Amino acid sequence: MYIPMNEMLKHFKQDVPTMANITHKSEQWSPYHDNSGTVLAVGIPGAVIVAGDTRLSNGYNIMSRDATKLSQLTDKCVLATAGQYADFIALRKFLQQRLQLYEFQNEVQASTETVAHLLSRELYSRRFFPYYTFNLLAGLDENNHGFVYGYDAIGSYDKMTYGVQGSGQELVVAVLDNQLKGYNKINKTIPQTREEILDIILDCFSCAAERDIHTGDNVEILIITSAGTERLIKPLRKD
Amino acid sequence: MLKHLYDTDCVTWSPQGKLFQVEYAMEAVKQGSICLGLKSNENVVLCSLKRQPSELAGYQEKQFKIDDHMAIAIAGLTADARVLCKYMRTECLEYKYTYESHHPVGRLVFKVAEKSQHKTQSGAKRPYGVGLLVAGIDPNGVHLFETCPSGNYYEYKCQAIGSRSQAARTYFESWFHLFEKSTLEQLILHGLSAIKKAIMEDEELNEKNVEVGILGKNLKFTHLNAQELKDYIAKLETFSPNSQIQQE
C-alpha cells in the first residue's frame, strides 16, 4: 500500500508545540463537582459513632461552613457521605422515601443490613451515570453491635468495624488502622470505651483539618445506641 | 318507589334525581363499626371500635397512619379502604420528595374525593364502599375531614360514622363547644365517652376492642398502647364533661 512521505514522517516526528499548532482545549462542562470533606464511622459493641466535618467546598472556595454530611435514615442507622453534595441530597431523599414506604409495607423499620443492601442497589442502578458519592452507612445490627458499611461510587460494599471517606481519607484511615486495629503498633492496646474512641476521632479530624484544605470548620458527631441518638459539634480550624 | 328500575348501575339517574348505586355504597359505610374523630386547637383524636369476626380471629384495625402529620379511620369495606390508604400514602411520599414538606390535608382529601367521584360516573366501575375520617395537621391548622363514597367531603369539628354513630353524634352535639380548649387527655376521654354511647348493652370497652389514635401540632401520629388504653378506660368512670365546665 502506498503511503505518502509526509504521512510517514508524522509518525516519527515529535509534534513540537509552536505558535502555529497550539490549540487550547476548552474545559468541557462536567456534571460532577467535588464538594469534598471527610467522614468517618466506628462501630463498637452497643454503639456506633459517625462523624463528618461541616465544610462544603468547591475548588479553592468555601461554600458553607455548616453543611451536614450525616443523615439519620432509621432509628438505628446513619448515612455519611463525602463527594458531591447535590448527589448526597438526592440519594438521601430517595432513601428516606423508600424507607418510609418499607415501614408502611412491613410495619417495622428496615434493619441496617437491609438499608445497606438497598443503598448498594440504588448506587448500581446508576452504573452509567453514577452518584458522585462516597458513602459510609453506619448502624447497629440486630444484636445492637455497631458496624460500618463502606461503599464506592457504584455500590460495591463491605461490612467493616470502621471506615473513612472523603478528601481526608488517606490522612485518617492509616491512623485508625494503627489505633483501632493495632497495625504496626508495638504496644497493641486497643481502645474499648466510647470515650477513648471519641478522643481518637476528634484527634483524627483535627489532624485532617491541618493538612487537608477541604476539611475544617466543625466536626459533627452522631452516637447511635439502642437508647437513642446523641449529637455533638466540636470546632475545627477555619482556614 | 321502583328502585330496582334505576339502581342497576352508576350511570342511571332515578326520576327523583338520585344515583342509587352511590346511595347503596353509603349504606356499606353505615354497616361498618363506629369510628369517630374530634379536634381541639392543638390536637385531633380518632377513636374506633374494632370488630372481631369470631372468637378465634384478631380484631380488625381501623386506623392507619398516612404520614407523620395525618391519619385515617375507616368505616366500611376494609379492602377498599386499603386501596385509598395506599394512594394517600404514595401521594404524601411524592409530595414530601418534591416539596420537602407535609402534604396539605385539605388537598389530599380533595384528591381522594376526586378519585371517589370518578368511580361514580362510569358504567363499568363501582363506588368505593368506605368512608374515611381524615385527621391531619398542617400550617392551616388542625383538621378533621369526612369522605364519602359519593365523592363529597366535609370538614368537621367532630364527627362519627359507622353503625350506631347517631348516639355518638348526639353526645358531640351536647359537648362539642368544650372541645376547642380541651387538653389532649380530655379530648381522649370525650372520644371514649362518645364511643361508649354507641356500643351495645352486652358489650364493654376494653383495650382490645378500642383503638385510639392521637395527633398534635408537635406530636406525630401515634396509637395509644394497651396499657394507656386501660388507664383511660378506667378514668372514664370518674370523667364527666360537667367537671370540665366547672374548671373553666
PDB file of N, CA and C in Angstrom, chain A residues 147-219:
ATOM      1  N   PHE A 147     -21.718  -1.448  63.382  1.00  0.00           N
ATOM      2  CA  PHE A 147     -20.916  -1.791  62.213  1.00  0.00           C
ATOM      3  C   PHE A 147     -20.972  -0.666  61.205  1.00  0.00           C
ATOM      4  N   VAL A 148     -20.008  -0.697  60.283  1.00  0.00           N
ATOM      5  CA  VAL A 148     -19.946   0.315  59.239  1.00  0.00           C
ATOM      6  C   VAL A 148     -19.886  -0.396  57.890  1.00  0.00           C
ATOM      7  N   TYR A 149     -20.719   0.064  56.961  1.00  0.00           N
ATOM      8  CA  TYR A 149     -20.634  -0.458  55.598  1.00  0.00           C
ATOM      9  C   TYR A 149     -20.006   0.636  54.743  1.00  0.00           C
ATOM     10  N   GLY A 150     -18.910   0.285  54.012  1.00  0.00           N
ATOM     11  CA  GLY A 150     -18.247   1.274  53.156  1.00  0.00           C
ATOM     12  C   GLY A 150     -18.565   0.998  51.702  1.00  0.00           C
ATOM     13  N   TYR A 151     -18.760   2.068  50.926  1.00  0.00           N
ATOM     14  CA  TYR A 151     -19.181   1.927  49.521  1.00  0.00           C
ATOM     15  C   TYR A 151     -18.246   2.671  48.591  1.00  0.00           C
ATOM     16  N   ASP A 152     -18.199   2.205  47.333  1.00  0.00           N
ATOM     17  CA  ASP A 152     -17.604   3.053  46.301  1.00  0.00           C
ATOM     18  C   ASP A 152     -18.759   3.728  45.552  1.00  0.00           C
ATOM     19  N   ALA A 153     -18.420   4.463  44.484  1.00  0.00           N
ATOM     20  CA  ALA A 153     -19.453   5.281  43.829  1.00  0.00           C
ATOM     21  C   ALA A 153     -20.541   4.443  43.180  1.00  0.00           C
ATOM     22  N   ILE A 154     -20.220   3.191  42.821  1.00  0.00           N
ATOM     23  CA  ILE A 154     -21.238   2.409  42.123  1.00  0.00           C
ATOM     24  C   ILE A 154     -21.785   1.258  42.953  1.00  0.00           C
ATOM     25  N   GLY A 155     -21.567   1.294  44.271  1.00  0.00           N
ATOM     26  CA  GLY A 155     -22.348   0.409  45.117  1.00  0.00           C
ATOM     27  C   GLY A 155     -21.651  -0.825  45.638  1.00  0.00           C
ATOM     28  N   SER A 156     -20.375  -1.006  45.338  1.00  0.00           N
ATOM     29  CA  SER A 156     -19.684  -2.154  45.914  1.00  0.00           C
ATOM     30  C   SER A 156     -19.520  -1.896  47.405  1.00  0.00           C
ATOM     31  N   TYR A 157     -19.932  -2.847  48.269  1.00  0.00           N
ATOM     32  CA  TYR A 157     -19.878  -2.546  49.693  1.00  0.00           C
ATOM     33  C   TYR A 157     -19.393  -3.726  50.508  1.00  0.00           C
ATOM     34  N   ASP A 158     -18.952  -3.387  51.712  1.00  0.00           N
ATOM     35  CA  ASP A 158     -18.396  -4.393  52.595  1.00  0.00           C
ATOM     36  C   ASP A 158     -18.651  -3.970  54.034  1.00  0.00           C
ATOM     37  N   LYS A 159     -18.860  -4.974  54.901  1.00  0.00           N
ATOM     38  CA  LYS A 159     -19.129  -4.676  56.306  1.00  0.00           C
ATOM     39  C   LYS A 159     -17.798  -4.564  57.034  1.00  0.00           C
ATOM     40  N   MET A 160     -17.620  -3.482  57.774  1.00  0.00           N
ATOM     41  CA  MET A 160     -16.339  -3.255  58.449  1.00  0.00           C
ATOM     42  C   MET A 160     -16.622  -2.760  59.861  1.00  0.00           C
ATOM     43  N   THR A 161     -15.567  -2.654  60.663  1.00  0.00           N
ATOM     44  CA  THR A 161     -15.776  -2.073  62.000  1.00  0.00           C
ATOM     45  C   THR A 161     -15.517  -0.582  62.006  1.00  0.00           C
ATOM     46  N   TYR A 162     -14.768  -0.084  61.035  1.00  0.00           N
ATOM     47  CA  TYR A 162     -14.594   1.365  60.940  1.00  0.00           C
ATOM     48  C   TYR A 162     -14.334   1.730  59.485  1.00  0.00           C
ATOM     49  N   GLY A 163     -14.630   2.960  59.106  1.00  0.00           N
ATOM     50  CA  GLY A 163     -14.411   3.374  57.725  1.00  0.00           C
ATOM     51  C   GLY A 163     -14.230   4.871  57.642  1.00  0.00           C
ATOM     52  N   VAL A 164     -13.512   5.303  56.590  1.00  0.00           N
ATOM     53  CA  VAL A 164     -13.299   6.735  56.354  1.00  0.00           C
ATOM     54  C   VAL A 164     -13.513   6.990  54.875  1.00  0.00           C
ATOM     55  N   GLN A 165     -14.144   8.132  54.553  1.00  0.00           N
ATOM     56  CA  GLN A 165     -14.300   8.504  53.151  1.00  0.00           C
ATOM     57  C   GLN A 165     -14.044   9.992  53.004  1.00  0.00           C
ATOM     58  N   GLY A 166     -13.684  10.410  51.788  1.00  0.00           N
ATOM     59  CA  GLY A 166     -13.600  11.838  51.539  1.00  0.00           C
ATOM     60  C   GLY A 166     -12.171  12.300  51.284  1.00  0.00           C
ATOM     61  N   SER A 167     -12.029  13.626  51.293  1.00  0.00           N
ATOM     62  CA  SER A 167     -10.729  14.192  50.910  1.00  0.00           C
ATOM     63  C   SER A 167      -9.654  13.904  51.953  1.00  0.00           C
ATOM     64  N   GLY A 168     -10.060  13.679  53.197  1.00  0.00           N
ATOM     65  CA  GLY A 168      -9.072  13.396  54.235  1.00  0.00           C
ATOM     66  C   GLY A 168      -8.869  11.920  54.478  1.00  0.00           C
ATOM     67  N   GLN A 169      -9.405  11.103  53.560  1.00  0.00           N
ATOM     68  CA  GLN A 169      -9.420   9.653  53.791  1.00  0.00           C
ATOM     69  C   GLN A 169      -8.031   9.081  54.031  1.00  0.00           C
ATOM     70  N   GLU A 170      -7.098   9.413  53.119  1.00  0.00           N
ATOM     71  CA  GLU A 170      -5.752   8.823  53.237  1.00  0.00           C
ATOM     72  C   GLU A 170      -5.057   9.254  54.507  1.00  0.00           C
ATOM     73  N   LEU A 171      -5.332  10.517  54.909  1.00  0.00           N
ATOM     74  CA  LEU A 171      -4.677  11.022  56.112  1.00  0.00           C
ATOM     75  C   LEU A 171      -5.169  10.284  57.354  1.00  0.00           C
ATOM     76  N   VAL A 172      -6.463   9.977  57.346  1.00  0.00           N
ATOM     77  CA  VAL A 172      -7.095   9.488  58.579  1.00  0.00           C
ATOM     78  C   VAL A 172      -7.096   7.968  58.700  1.00  0.00           C
ATOM     79  N   VAL A 173      -7.300   7.282  57.566  1.00  0.00           N
ATOM     80  CA  VAL A 173      -7.531   5.849  57.671  1.00  0.00           C
ATOM     81  C   VAL A 173      -6.303   5.105  58.219  1.00  0.00           C
ATOM     82  N   ALA A 174      -5.130   5.614  57.872  1.00  0.00           N
ATOM     83  CA  ALA A 174      -3.921   4.954  58.371  1.00  0.00           C
ATOM     84  C   ALA A 174      -3.829   5.091  59.893  1.00  0.00           C
ATOM     85  N   VAL A 175      -4.266   6.247  60.398  1.00  0.00           N
ATOM     86  CA  VAL A 175      -4.254   6.459  61.852  1.00  0.00           C
ATOM     87  C   VAL A 175      -5.206   5.492  62.531  1.00  0.00           C
ATOM     88  N   LEU A 176      -6.382   5.326  61.934  1.00  0.00           N
ATOM     89  CA  LEU A 176      -7.364   4.413  62.539  1.00  0.00           C
ATOM     90  C   LEU A 176      -6.879   2.965  62.472  1.00  0.00           C
ATOM     91  N   ASP A 177      -6.211   2.612  61.360  1.00  0.00           N
ATOM     92  CA  ASP A 177      -5.659   1.247  61.268  1.00  0.00           C
ATOM     93  C   ASP A 177      -4.739   0.991  62.452  1.00  0.00           C
ATOM     94  N   ASN A 178      -3.950   2.010  62.763  1.00  0.00           N
ATOM     95  CA  ASN A 178      -2.990   1.866  63.842  1.00  0.00           C
ATOM     96  C   ASN A 178      -3.666   1.850  65.202  1.00  0.00           C
ATOM     97  N   GLN A 179      -4.604   2.799  65.406  1.00  0.00           N
ATOM     98  CA  GLN A 179      -5.201   2.971  66.730  1.00  0.00           C
ATOM     99  C   GLN A 179      -6.264   1.932  67.049  1.00  0.00           C
ATOM    100  N   LEU A 180      -7.081   1.597  66.050  1.00  0.00           N
ATOM    101  CA  LEU A 180      -8.216   0.710  66.329  1.00  0.00           C
ATOM    102  C   LEU A 180      -7.915  -0.757  66.056  1.00  0.00           C
ATOM    103  N   LYS A 181      -6.944  -1.021  65.210  1.00  0.00           N
ATOM    104  CA  LYS A 181      -6.634  -2.418  64.916  1.00  0.00           C
ATOM    105  C   LYS A 181      -5.284  -2.826  65.484  1.00  0.00           C
ATOM    106  N   GLY A 182      -4.493  -1.831  65.832  1.00  0.00           N
ATOM    107  CA  GLY A 182      -3.181  -2.130  66.375  1.00  0.00           C
ATOM    108  C   GLY A 182      -2.157  -2.481  65.312  1.00  0.00           C
ATOM    109  N   TYR A 183      -2.419  -2.112  64.052  1.00  0.00           N
ATOM    110  CA  TYR A 183      -1.420  -2.391  62.994  1.00  0.00           C
ATOM    111  C   TYR A 183      -0.159  -1.584  63.267  1.00  0.00           C
ATOM    112  N   ASN A 184       0.959  -2.206  63.082  1.00  0.00           N
ATOM    113  CA  ASN A 184       2.245  -1.528  63.210  1.00  0.00           C
ATOM    114  C   ASN A 184       2.422  -0.875  64.571  1.00  0.00           C
ATOM    115  N   LYS A 185       1.750  -1.439  65.565  1.00  0.00           N
ATOM    116  CA  LYS A 185       1.899  -0.880  66.908  1.00  0.00           C
ATOM    117  C   LYS A 185       2.727  -1.839  67.728  1.00  0.00           C
ATOM    118  N   ILE A 186       3.561  -1.275  68.545  1.00  0.00           N
ATOM    119  CA  ILE A 186       4.396  -2.141  69.378  1.00  0.00           C
ATOM    120  C   ILE A 186       3.584  -2.577  70.603  1.00  0.00           C
ATOM    121  N   ASN A 187       2.984  -1.572  71.291  1.00  0.00           N
ATOM    122  CA  ASN A 187       2.096  -1.924  72.408  1.00  0.00           C
ATOM    123  C   ASN A 187       0.676  -1.944  71.877  1.00  0.00           C
ATOM    124  N   LYS A 188       0.179  -3.187  71.611  1.00  0.00           N
ATOM    125  CA  LYS A 188      -1.146  -3.260  70.981  1.00  0.00           C
ATOM    126  C   LYS A 188      -2.248  -3.095  72.004  1.00  0.00           C
ATOM    127  N   THR A 189      -2.440  -1.837  72.453  1.00  0.00           N
ATOM    128  CA  THR A 189      -3.598  -1.604  73.329  1.00  0.00           C
ATOM    129  C   THR A 189      -4.705  -1.021  72.467  1.00  0.00           C
ATOM    130  N   ILE A 190      -5.795  -1.752  72.404  1.00  0.00           N
ATOM    131  CA  ILE A 190      -6.902  -1.301  71.542  1.00  0.00           C
ATOM    132  C   ILE A 190      -7.956  -0.662  72.421  1.00  0.00           C
ATOM    133  N   PRO A 191      -8.383   0.556  72.086  1.00  0.00           N
ATOM    134  CA  PRO A 191      -9.371   1.241  72.931  1.00  0.00           C
ATOM    135  C   PRO A 191     -10.705   0.509  72.925  1.00  0.00           C
ATOM    136  N   GLN A 192     -11.295   0.412  74.098  1.00  0.00           N
ATOM    137  CA  GLN A 192     -12.569  -0.304  74.185  1.00  0.00           C
ATOM    138  C   GLN A 192     -13.735   0.627  74.439  1.00  0.00           C
ATOM    139  N   THR A 193     -13.443   1.731  75.174  1.00  0.00           N
ATOM    140  CA  THR A 193     -14.582   2.545  75.610  1.00  0.00           C
ATOM    141  C   THR A 193     -14.923   3.601  74.579  1.00  0.00           C
ATOM    142  N   ARG A 194     -16.163   4.077  74.686  1.00  0.00           N
ATOM    143  CA  ARG A 194     -16.672   5.110  73.800  1.00  0.00           C
ATOM    144  C   ARG A 194     -15.834   6.373  73.901  1.00  0.00           C
ATOM    145  N   GLU A 195     -15.440   6.727  75.133  1.00  0.00           N
ATOM    146  CA  GLU A 195     -14.732   7.992  75.352  1.00  0.00           C
ATOM    147  C   GLU A 195     -13.382   7.970  74.653  1.00  0.00           C
ATOM    148  N   GLU A 196     -12.680   6.809  74.784  1.00  0.00           N
ATOM    149  CA  GLU A 196     -11.361   6.704  74.135  1.00  0.00           C
ATOM    150  C   GLU A 196     -11.496   6.861  72.630  1.00  0.00           C
ATOM    151  N   ILE A 197     -12.511   6.209  72.087  1.00  0.00           N
ATOM    152  CA  ILE A 197     -12.661   6.252  70.625  1.00  0.00           C
ATOM    153  C   ILE A 197     -13.061   7.649  70.171  1.00  0.00           C
ATOM    154  N   LEU A 198     -13.919   8.307  70.952  1.00  0.00           N
ATOM    155  CA  LEU A 198     -14.298   9.686  70.611  1.00  0.00           C
ATOM    156  C   LEU A 198     -13.072  10.580  70.573  1.00  0.00           C
ATOM    157  N   ASP A 199     -12.170  10.377  71.541  1.00  0.00           N
ATOM    158  CA  ASP A 199     -10.931  11.160  71.575  1.00  0.00           C
ATOM    159  C   ASP A 199     -10.127  10.956  70.302  1.00  0.00           C
ATOM    160  N   ILE A 200      -9.998   9.687  69.914  1.00  0.00           N
ATOM    161  CA  ILE A 200      -9.238   9.383  68.704  1.00  0.00           C
ATOM    162  C   ILE A 200      -9.880  10.041  67.495  1.00  0.00           C
ATOM    163  N   ILE A 201     -11.209   9.966  67.415  1.00  0.00           N
ATOM    164  CA  ILE A 201     -11.908  10.551  66.254  1.00  0.00           C
ATOM    165  C   ILE A 201     -11.684  12.055  66.189  1.00  0.00           C
ATOM    166  N   LEU A 202     -11.792  12.721  67.348  1.00  0.00           N
ATOM    167  CA  LEU A 202     -11.593  14.179  67.352  1.00  0.00           C
ATOM    168  C   LEU A 202     -10.172  14.521  66.940  1.00  0.00           C
ATOM    169  N   ASP A 203      -9.216  13.721  67.431  1.00  0.00           N
ATOM    170  CA  ASP A 203      -7.826  13.961  67.032  1.00  0.00           C
ATOM    171  C   ASP A 203      -7.661  13.791  65.536  1.00  0.00           C
ATOM    172  N   CYS A 204      -8.275  12.735  64.994  1.00  0.00           N
ATOM    173  CA  CYS A 204      -8.159  12.471  63.550  1.00  0.00           C
ATOM    174  C   CYS A 204      -8.657  13.656  62.745  1.00  0.00           C
ATOM    175  N   PHE A 205      -9.776  14.213  63.156  1.00  0.00           N
ATOM    176  CA  PHE A 205     -10.322  15.340  62.406  1.00  0.00           C
ATOM    177  C   PHE A 205      -9.437  16.567  62.521  1.00  0.00           C
ATOM    178  N   SER A 206      -8.918  16.791  63.731  1.00  0.00           N
ATOM    179  CA  SER A 206      -8.016  17.940  63.880  1.00  0.00           C
ATOM    180  C   SER A 206      -6.817  17.799  62.956  1.00  0.00           C
ATOM    181  N   CYS A 207      -6.278  16.574  62.899  1.00  0.00           N
ATOM    182  CA  CYS A 207      -5.114  16.340  62.039  1.00  0.00           C
ATOM    183  C   CYS A 207      -5.474  16.521  60.575  1.00  0.00           C
ATOM    184  N   ALA A 208      -6.614  15.965  60.183  1.00  0.00           N
ATOM    185  CA  ALA A 208      -7.018  16.096  58.785  1.00  0.00           C
ATOM    186  C   ALA A 208      -7.215  17.560  58.433  1.00  0.00           C
ATOM    187  N   ALA A 209      -7.779  18.335  59.370  1.00  0.00           N
ATOM    188  CA  ALA A 209      -8.026  19.757  59.099  1.00  0.00           C
ATOM    189  C   ALA A 209      -6.718  20.523  58.920  1.00  0.00           C
ATOM    190  N   GLU A 210      -5.668  20.057  59.592  1.00  0.00           N
ATOM    191  CA  GLU A 210      -4.374  20.723  59.462  1.00  0.00           C
ATOM    192  C   GLU A 210      -3.825  20.596  58.046  1.00  0.00           C
ATOM    193  N   ARG A 211      -3.895  19.391  57.508  1.00  0.00           N
ATOM    194  CA  ARG A 211      -3.218  19.122  56.234  1.00  0.00           C
ATOM    195  C   ARG A 211      -4.114  19.209  55.006  1.00  0.00           C
ATOM    196  N   ASP A 212      -5.414  18.938  55.190  1.00  0.00           N
ATOM    197  CA  ASP A 212      -6.328  18.926  54.043  1.00  0.00           C
ATOM    198  C   ASP A 212      -7.095  20.239  54.014  1.00  0.00           C
ATOM    199  N   ILE A 213      -6.978  20.961  52.915  1.00  0.00           N
ATOM    200  CA  ILE A 213      -7.642  22.272  52.860  1.00  0.00           C
ATOM    201  C   ILE A 213      -9.156  22.149  52.824  1.00  0.00           C
ATOM    202  N   HIS A 214      -9.652  20.988  52.396  1.00  0.00           N
ATOM    203  CA  HIS A 214     -11.098  20.852  52.251  1.00  0.00           C
ATOM    204  C   HIS A 214     -11.790  20.415  53.535  1.00  0.00           C
ATOM    205  N   THR A 215     -11.007  20.101  54.560  1.00  0.00           N
ATOM    206  CA  THR A 215     -11.614  19.647  55.815  1.00  0.00           C
ATOM    207  C   THR A 215     -11.411  20.719  56.861  1.00  0.00           C
ATOM    208  N   GLY A 216     -12.507  21.028  57.614  1.00  0.00           N
ATOM    209  CA  GLY A 216     -12.350  22.024  58.669  1.00  0.00           C
ATOM    210  C   GLY A 216     -13.681  22.557  59.162  1.00  0.00           C
ATOM    211  N   ASP A 217     -13.660  23.726  59.778  1.00  0.00           N
ATOM    212  CA  ASP A 217     -14.832  24.430  60.331  1.00  0.00           C
ATOM    213  C   ASP A 217     -15.389  23.767  61.575  1.00  0.00           C
ATOM    214  N   ASN A 218     -16.160  22.704  61.431  1.00  0.00           N
ATOM    215  CA  ASN A 218     -16.682  21.990  62.601  1.00  0.00           C
ATOM    216  C   ASN A 218     -16.708  20.512  62.279  1.00  0.00           C
ATOM    217  N   VAL A 219     -16.685  19.694  63.335  1.00  0.00           N
ATOM    218  CA  VAL A 219     -16.955  18.272  63.123  1.00  0.00           C
ATOM    219  C   VAL A 219     -18.247  17.939  63.869  1.00  0.00           C
TER     220      VAL A 219
END
